[in-house]
Amino acid sequence: MARAEPSRHGGAHPEDEDAMTPPRLLALIDVDGVLNPYGAPACPPGYTEHELFEGEQVRVDPTHGALLRRLVPHFDLVWATGWEQDANRLLAPLLGLPELPLVEFPPHPGRNYDKFPEVARAVGDRPAAWLDDLHSEAACTWAAGRREPTRLVPVDPGVGLLEEHIDEMLRFAREFGTAVRGRSGSAASPE
């Protein structure tokens, strides 16, 4: 993802939209630790293990697709995972999700890679919420200091994505909508 695409009008770039239209929120979605609770000692209830990579079991809860789709009225969904295109190719079909844009990362040595620099570049000046199990200190500092509304939503890698995480993101979207209405004087609802 070069910069915060797509936009609310089915792929049009933000610069093509009316300058008074607030930018759509980005929902940045990690896989390992969020959708694949690798930290659980055994496969959690509701999950099924799939060998998506040779010799590696990936835990997938098919209800996560519906949870993530709850965000679509308010957010543009974006993969922010080292899986990159494999998230679209292997995981999205299991979750009933369409192909999503993604943040591209340079080759890195493993699971604990700090994705923050590439995420920050990809987000640009768009408001964003980021579901991840490993928000670095640099990511926390960045989120706290941004002018644009930003929410880091930590997920326990031993539990994975829960409805409460989605609810937190939806609360953030409502707060963002209230802030935008307050700035612009518009009575438009974010819902």
PDB file of C-alpha atoms in Angstrom:
ATOM      1  CA  MET A   1       0.000   0.000   0.000  1.00  0.00           C
ATOM      2  CA  ALA A   2       1.704   3.133  -1.162  1.00  0.00           C
ATOM      3  CA  ARG A   3      -0.518   5.439   0.867  1.00  0.00           C
ATOM      4  CA  ALA A   4      -3.934   5.284   2.461  1.00  0.00           C
ATOM      5  CA  GLU A   5      -6.016   3.722  -0.306  1.00  0.00           C
ATOM      6  CA  PRO A   6      -8.857   2.886  -1.004  1.00  0.00           C
ATOM      7  CA  SER A   7     -11.353   5.577  -0.198  1.00  0.00           C
ATOM      8  CA  ARG A   8     -15.063   5.726   0.461  1.00  0.00           C
ATOM      9  CA  HIS A   9     -16.027   5.817  -3.204  1.00  0.00           C
ATOM     10  CA  GLY A  10     -14.898   2.352  -4.259  1.00  0.00           C
ATOM     11  CA  GLY A  11     -11.219   2.934  -4.873  1.00  0.00           C
ATOM     12  CA  ALA A  12     -11.056   6.616  -5.785  1.00  0.00           C
ATOM     13  CA  HIS A  13      -8.020   8.296  -4.330  1.00  0.00           C
ATOM     14  CA  PRO A  14      -8.542  10.803  -1.501  1.00  0.00           C
ATOM     15  CA  GLU A  15      -7.229  13.684  -3.622  1.00  0.00           C
ATOM     16  CA  ASP A  16     -10.098  13.028  -6.066  1.00  0.00           C
ATOM     17  CA  GLU A  17     -12.728  13.563  -3.368  1.00  0.00           C
ATOM     18  CA  ASP A  18     -14.344  16.752  -2.221  1.00  0.00           C
ATOM     19  CA  ALA A  19     -11.969  18.637   0.075  1.00  0.00           C
ATOM     20  CA  MET A  20     -14.724  18.977   2.705  1.00  0.00           C
ATOM     21  CA  THR A  21     -15.281  15.222   2.962  1.00  0.00           C
ATOM     22  CA  PRO A  22     -13.392  13.874   5.977  1.00  0.00           C
ATOM     23  CA  PRO A  23     -11.046  10.990   5.181  1.00  0.00           C
ATOM     24  CA  ARG A  24     -12.241   7.484   5.957  1.00  0.00           C
ATOM     25  CA  LEU A  25     -10.697   5.732   8.897  1.00  0.00           C
ATOM     26  CA  LEU A  26      -8.207   2.961   8.241  1.00  0.00           C
ATOM     27  CA  ALA A  27      -8.487  -0.326  10.150  1.00  0.00           C
ATOM     28  CA  LEU A  28      -5.024  -1.891  10.132  1.00  0.00           C
ATOM     29  CA  ILE A  29      -5.254  -5.637  10.763  1.00  0.00           C
ATOM     30  CA  ASP A  30      -2.428  -7.903  11.860  1.00  0.00           C
ATOM     31  CA  VAL A  31      -2.776 -11.679  11.466  1.00  0.00           C
ATOM     32  CA  ASP A  32      -0.424 -13.517  13.842  1.00  0.00           C
ATOM     33  CA  GLY A  33      -1.570 -12.836  17.378  1.00  0.00           C
ATOM     34  CA  VAL A  34      -4.805 -11.168  16.238  1.00  0.00           C
ATOM     35  CA  LEU A  35      -6.534 -13.589  13.854  1.00  0.00           C
ATOM     36  CA  ASN A  36      -4.129 -16.473  14.616  1.00  0.00           C
ATOM     37  CA  PRO A  37      -3.689 -16.718  18.417  1.00  0.00           C
ATOM     38  CA  TYR A  38      -0.261 -18.330  18.264  1.00  0.00           C
ATOM     39  CA  GLY A  39       0.304 -17.669  21.980  1.00  0.00           C
ATOM     40  CA  ALA A  40      -2.425 -20.053  23.129  1.00  0.00           C
ATOM     41  CA  PRO A  41      -1.025 -23.362  24.421  1.00  0.00           C
ATOM     42  CA  ALA A  42      -3.674 -25.277  22.440  1.00  0.00           C
ATOM     43  CA  CYS A  43      -6.120 -24.435  19.692  1.00  0.00           C
ATOM     44  CA  PRO A  44      -8.794 -22.249  21.378  1.00  0.00           C
ATOM     45  CA  PRO A  45     -12.504 -23.133  21.160  1.00  0.00           C
ATOM     46  CA  GLY A  46     -14.087 -21.867  17.935  1.00  0.00           C
ATOM     47  CA  TYR A  47     -10.794 -22.049  16.024  1.00  0.00           C
ATOM     48  CA  THR A  48      -9.723 -24.671  13.502  1.00  0.00           C
ATOM     49  CA  GLU A  49      -6.108 -25.377  12.677  1.00  0.00           C
ATOM     50  CA  HIS A  50      -5.104 -25.172   9.025  1.00  0.00           C
ATOM     51  CA  GLU A  51      -1.738 -25.973   7.489  1.00  0.00           C
ATOM     52  CA  LEU A  52      -1.544 -22.865   5.319  1.00  0.00           C
ATOM     53  CA  PHE A  53       2.260 -22.987   5.317  1.00  0.00           C
ATOM     54  CA  GLU A  54       4.177 -26.241   5.181  1.00  0.00           C
ATOM     55  CA  GLY A  55       4.680 -27.594   8.687  1.00  0.00           C
ATOM     56  CA  GLU A  56       2.950 -24.673  10.393  1.00  0.00           C
ATOM     57  CA  GLN A  57      -0.545 -24.761  11.860  1.00  0.00           C
ATOM     58  CA  VAL A  58      -2.536 -21.532  11.621  1.00  0.00           C
ATOM     59  CA  ARG A  59      -5.530 -21.133  13.911  1.00  0.00           C
ATOM     60  CA  VAL A  60      -8.543 -19.585  12.212  1.00  0.00           C
ATOM     61  CA  ASP A  61     -11.919 -18.629  13.658  1.00  0.00           C
ATOM     62  CA  PRO A  62     -14.338 -18.207  10.728  1.00  0.00           C
ATOM     63  CA  THR A  63     -16.495 -15.799  12.785  1.00  0.00           C
ATOM     64  CA  HIS A  64     -13.695 -13.228  12.611  1.00  0.00           C
ATOM     65  CA  GLY A  65     -14.772 -12.380   9.075  1.00  0.00           C
ATOM     66  CA  ALA A  66     -18.169 -11.214  10.326  1.00  0.00           C
ATOM     67  CA  LEU A  67     -16.542  -9.259  13.160  1.00  0.00           C
ATOM     68  CA  LEU A  68     -14.248  -7.448  10.734  1.00  0.00           C
ATOM     69  CA  ARG A  69     -17.123  -6.734   8.334  1.00  0.00           C
ATOM     70  CA  ARG A  70     -18.812  -4.793  11.180  1.00  0.00           C
ATOM     71  CA  LEU A  71     -16.073  -2.204  10.669  1.00  0.00           C
ATOM     72  CA  VAL A  72     -16.717  -1.647   6.945  1.00  0.00           C
ATOM     73  CA  PRO A  73     -19.339   1.131   7.291  1.00  0.00           C
ATOM     74  CA  HIS A  74     -16.729   3.218   9.128  1.00  0.00           C
ATOM     75  CA  PHE A  75     -13.308   1.941   8.067  1.00  0.00           C
ATOM     76  CA  ASP A  76     -11.287   0.890   5.045  1.00  0.00           C
ATOM     77  CA  LEU A  77      -9.837  -2.496   6.032  1.00  0.00           C
ATOM     78  CA  VAL A  78      -6.101  -2.934   5.361  1.00  0.00           C
ATOM     79  CA  TRP A  79      -3.804  -5.876   6.116  1.00  0.00           C
ATOM     80  CA  ALA A  80      -0.833  -4.800   8.281  1.00  0.00           C
ATOM     81  CA  THR A  81       0.856  -8.176   8.530  1.00  0.00           C
ATOM     82  CA  GLY A  82       4.041  -9.896   7.534  1.00  0.00           C
ATOM     83  CA  TRP A  83       1.773 -12.292   5.646  1.00  0.00           C
ATOM     84  CA  GLU A  84       1.306  -9.574   3.013  1.00  0.00           C
ATOM     85  CA  GLN A  85      -0.410 -11.097  -0.094  1.00  0.00           C
ATOM     86  CA  ASP A  86      -0.704 -14.473   1.651  1.00  0.00           C
ATOM     87  CA  ALA A  87      -3.349 -12.835   3.865  1.00  0.00           C
ATOM     88  CA  ASN A  88      -5.490 -12.275   0.763  1.00  0.00           C
ATOM     89  CA  ARG A  89      -4.586 -15.560  -0.901  1.00  0.00           C
ATOM     90  CA  LEU A  90      -4.836 -17.932   2.087  1.00  0.00           C
ATOM     91  CA  LEU A  91      -6.729 -16.298   4.939  1.00  0.00           C
ATOM     92  CA  ALA A  92      -9.342 -13.986   3.392  1.00  0.00           C
ATOM     93  CA  PRO A  93     -11.228 -16.879   1.716  1.00  0.00           C
ATOM     94  CA  LEU A  94     -11.454 -18.718   5.067  1.00  0.00           C
ATOM     95  CA  LEU A  95     -12.934 -15.588   6.658  1.00  0.00           C
ATOM     96  CA  GLY A  96     -15.252 -14.680   3.778  1.00  0.00           C
ATOM     97  CA  LEU A  97     -13.391 -11.411   3.200  1.00  0.00           C
ATOM     98  CA  PRO A  98     -12.643  -9.809  -0.152  1.00  0.00           C
ATOM     99  CA  GLU A  99      -9.091  -9.047  -1.194  1.00  0.00           C
ATOM    100  CA  LEU A 100      -7.873  -6.139   0.930  1.00  0.00           C
ATOM    101  CA  PRO A 101      -5.142  -3.574   0.346  1.00  0.00           C
ATOM    102  CA  LEU A 102      -2.036  -4.183   2.403  1.00  0.00           C
ATOM    103  CA  VAL A 103       0.922  -2.465   3.957  1.00  0.00           C
ATOM    104  CA  GLU A 104       4.097  -3.705   2.277  1.00  0.00           C
ATOM    105  CA  PHE A 105       7.110  -4.567   4.419  1.00  0.00           C
ATOM    106  CA  PRO A 106      10.747  -5.141   3.487  1.00  0.00           C
ATOM    107  CA  PRO A 107      12.126  -8.652   4.023  1.00  0.00           C
ATOM    108  CA  HIS A 108      12.535  -9.171   7.766  1.00  0.00           C
ATOM    109  CA  PRO A 109      13.893 -11.878  10.023  1.00  0.00           C
ATOM    110  CA  GLY A 110      10.818 -12.985  11.941  1.00  0.00           C
ATOM    111  CA  ARG A 111       7.638 -12.538  13.929  1.00  0.00           C
ATOM    112  CA  ASN A 112       8.817  -9.716  16.244  1.00  0.00           C
ATOM    113  CA  TYR A 113       9.657  -7.301  13.424  1.00  0.00           C
ATOM    114  CA  ASP A 114       8.593  -3.709  14.218  1.00  0.00           C
ATOM    115  CA  LYS A 115       6.072  -2.838  11.499  1.00  0.00           C
ATOM    116  CA  PHE A 116       5.666   0.728  12.720  1.00  0.00           C
ATOM    117  CA  PRO A 117       7.811   2.601  10.145  1.00  0.00           C
ATOM    118  CA  GLU A 118       5.998   1.060   7.162  1.00  0.00           C
ATOM    119  CA  VAL A 119       2.585   1.427   8.832  1.00  0.00           C
ATOM    120  CA  ALA A 120       3.241   5.109   9.539  1.00  0.00           C
ATOM    121  CA  ARG A 121       4.279   5.709   5.911  1.00  0.00           C
ATOM    122  CA  ALA A 122       1.254   3.824   4.563  1.00  0.00           C
ATOM    123  CA  VAL A 123      -1.222   5.624   6.834  1.00  0.00           C
ATOM    124  CA  GLY A 124       0.078   9.043   5.856  1.00  0.00           C
ATOM    125  CA  ASP A 125      -2.351  11.659   7.151  1.00  0.00           C
ATOM    126  CA  ARG A 126      -5.374   9.352   7.424  1.00  0.00           C
ATOM    127  CA  PRO A 127      -6.991   8.631  10.806  1.00  0.00           C
ATOM    128  CA  ALA A 128      -6.399   5.009  11.797  1.00  0.00           C
ATOM    129  CA  ALA A 129      -6.990   2.221  14.295  1.00  0.00           C
ATOM    130  CA  TRP A 130      -4.469  -0.631  14.421  1.00  0.00           C
ATOM    131  CA  LEU A 131      -5.217  -4.147  15.708  1.00  0.00           C
ATOM    132  CA  ASP A 132      -1.940  -5.839  16.666  1.00  0.00           C
ATOM    133  CA  ASP A 133      -0.372  -7.934  19.406  1.00  0.00           C
ATOM    134  CA  LEU A 134       3.013  -6.182  19.205  1.00  0.00           C
ATOM    135  CA  HIS A 135       2.686  -2.386  19.166  1.00  0.00           C
ATOM    136  CA  SER A 136       6.223  -1.115  19.707  1.00  0.00           C
ATOM    137  CA  GLU A 137       7.114   1.797  21.951  1.00  0.00           C
ATOM    138  CA  ALA A 138       7.789   3.815  18.791  1.00  0.00           C
ATOM    139  CA  ALA A 139       4.271   3.006  17.521  1.00  0.00           C
ATOM    140  CA  CYS A 140       2.747   4.098  20.832  1.00  0.00           C
ATOM    141  CA  THR A 141       4.686   7.379  20.745  1.00  0.00           C
ATOM    142  CA  TRP A 142       3.652   7.952  17.126  1.00  0.00           C
ATOM    143  CA  ALA A 143      -0.034   7.267  17.865  1.00  0.00           C
ATOM    144  CA  ALA A 144      -0.071   9.549  20.908  1.00  0.00           C
ATOM    145  CA  GLY A 145       1.575  12.405  19.007  1.00  0.00           C
ATOM    146  CA  ARG A 146      -0.330  12.318  15.729  1.00  0.00           C
ATOM    147  CA  ARG A 147      -2.631  15.179  14.776  1.00  0.00           C
ATOM    148  CA  GLU A 148      -4.946  12.676  13.098  1.00  0.00           C
ATOM    149  CA  PRO A 149      -7.075  10.507  15.369  1.00  0.00           C
ATOM    150  CA  THR A 150      -5.227   7.253  16.012  1.00  0.00           C
ATOM    151  CA  ARG A 151      -6.062   4.267  18.194  1.00  0.00           C
ATOM    152  CA  LEU A 152      -3.840   1.289  18.898  1.00  0.00           C
ATOM    153  CA  VAL A 153      -5.941  -1.723  19.845  1.00  0.00           C
ATOM    154  CA  PRO A 154      -3.764  -4.336  21.556  1.00  0.00           C
ATOM    155  CA  VAL A 155      -4.776  -7.976  21.185  1.00  0.00           C
ATOM    156  CA  ASP A 156      -3.526 -10.766  23.457  1.00  0.00           C
ATOM    157  CA  PRO A 157      -1.779 -13.333  21.188  1.00  0.00           C
ATOM    158  CA  GLY A 158      -2.923 -16.100  23.522  1.00  0.00           C
ATOM    159  CA  VAL A 159      -6.587 -15.183  23.003  1.00  0.00           C
ATOM    160  CA  GLY A 160      -6.878 -13.463  19.603  1.00  0.00           C
ATOM    161  CA  LEU A 161      -9.505 -11.078  18.285  1.00  0.00           C
ATOM    162  CA  LEU A 162     -12.593 -10.612  20.433  1.00  0.00           C
ATOM    163  CA  GLU A 163     -15.834  -8.731  19.939  1.00  0.00           C
ATOM    164  CA  GLU A 164     -14.622  -6.200  22.534  1.00  0.00           C
ATOM    165  CA  HIS A 165     -11.783  -5.195  20.171  1.00  0.00           C
ATOM    166  CA  ILE A 166     -14.254  -4.491  17.383  1.00  0.00           C
ATOM    167  CA  ASP A 167     -16.481  -2.591  19.819  1.00  0.00           C
ATOM    168  CA  GLU A 168     -13.474  -0.441  20.809  1.00  0.00           C
ATOM    169  CA  MET A 169     -12.791   0.351  17.160  1.00  0.00           C
ATOM    170  CA  LEU A 170     -16.442   1.259  16.575  1.00  0.00           C
ATOM    171  CA  ARG A 171     -16.374   3.564  19.630  1.00  0.00           C
ATOM    172  CA  PHE A 172     -13.289   5.188  18.123  1.00  0.00           C
ATOM    173  CA  ALA A 173     -15.157   5.659  14.825  1.00  0.00           C
ATOM    174  CA  ARG A 174     -18.050   7.324  16.673  1.00  0.00           C
ATOM    175  CA  GLU A 175     -15.593   9.591  18.552  1.00  0.00           C
ATOM    176  CA  PHE A 176     -13.899  10.452  15.260  1.00  0.00           C
ATOM    177  CA  GLY A 177     -17.265  11.272  13.674  1.00  0.00           C
ATOM    178  CA  THR A 178     -18.126  13.554  16.596  1.00  0.00           C
ATOM    179  CA  ALA A 179     -14.760  15.315  16.323  1.00  0.00           C
ATOM    180  CA  VAL A 180     -15.196  15.809  12.561  1.00  0.00           C
ATOM    181  CA  ARG A 181     -18.719  17.211  13.019  1.00  0.00           C
ATOM    182  CA  GLY A 182     -17.388  19.564  15.679  1.00  0.00           C
ATOM    183  CA  ARG A 183     -14.670  20.852  13.316  1.00  0.00           C
ATOM    184  CA  SER A 184     -16.836  21.184  10.224  1.00  0.00           C
ATOM    185  CA  GLY A 185     -20.143  22.166  11.784  1.00  0.00           C
ATOM    186  CA  SER A 186     -21.816  19.361   9.840  1.00  0.00           C
ATOM    187  CA  ALA A 187     -24.627  17.325  11.345  1.00  0.00           C
ATOM    188  CA  ALA A 188     -23.724  14.286   9.240  1.00  0.00           C
ATOM    189  CA  SER A 189     -23.540  11.075  11.206  1.00  0.00           C
ATOM    190  CA  PRO A 190     -20.609   8.646  10.899  1.00  0.00           C
ATOM    191  CA  GLU A 191     -23.060   5.734  10.940  1.00  0.00           C
TER     192      GLU A 191
END
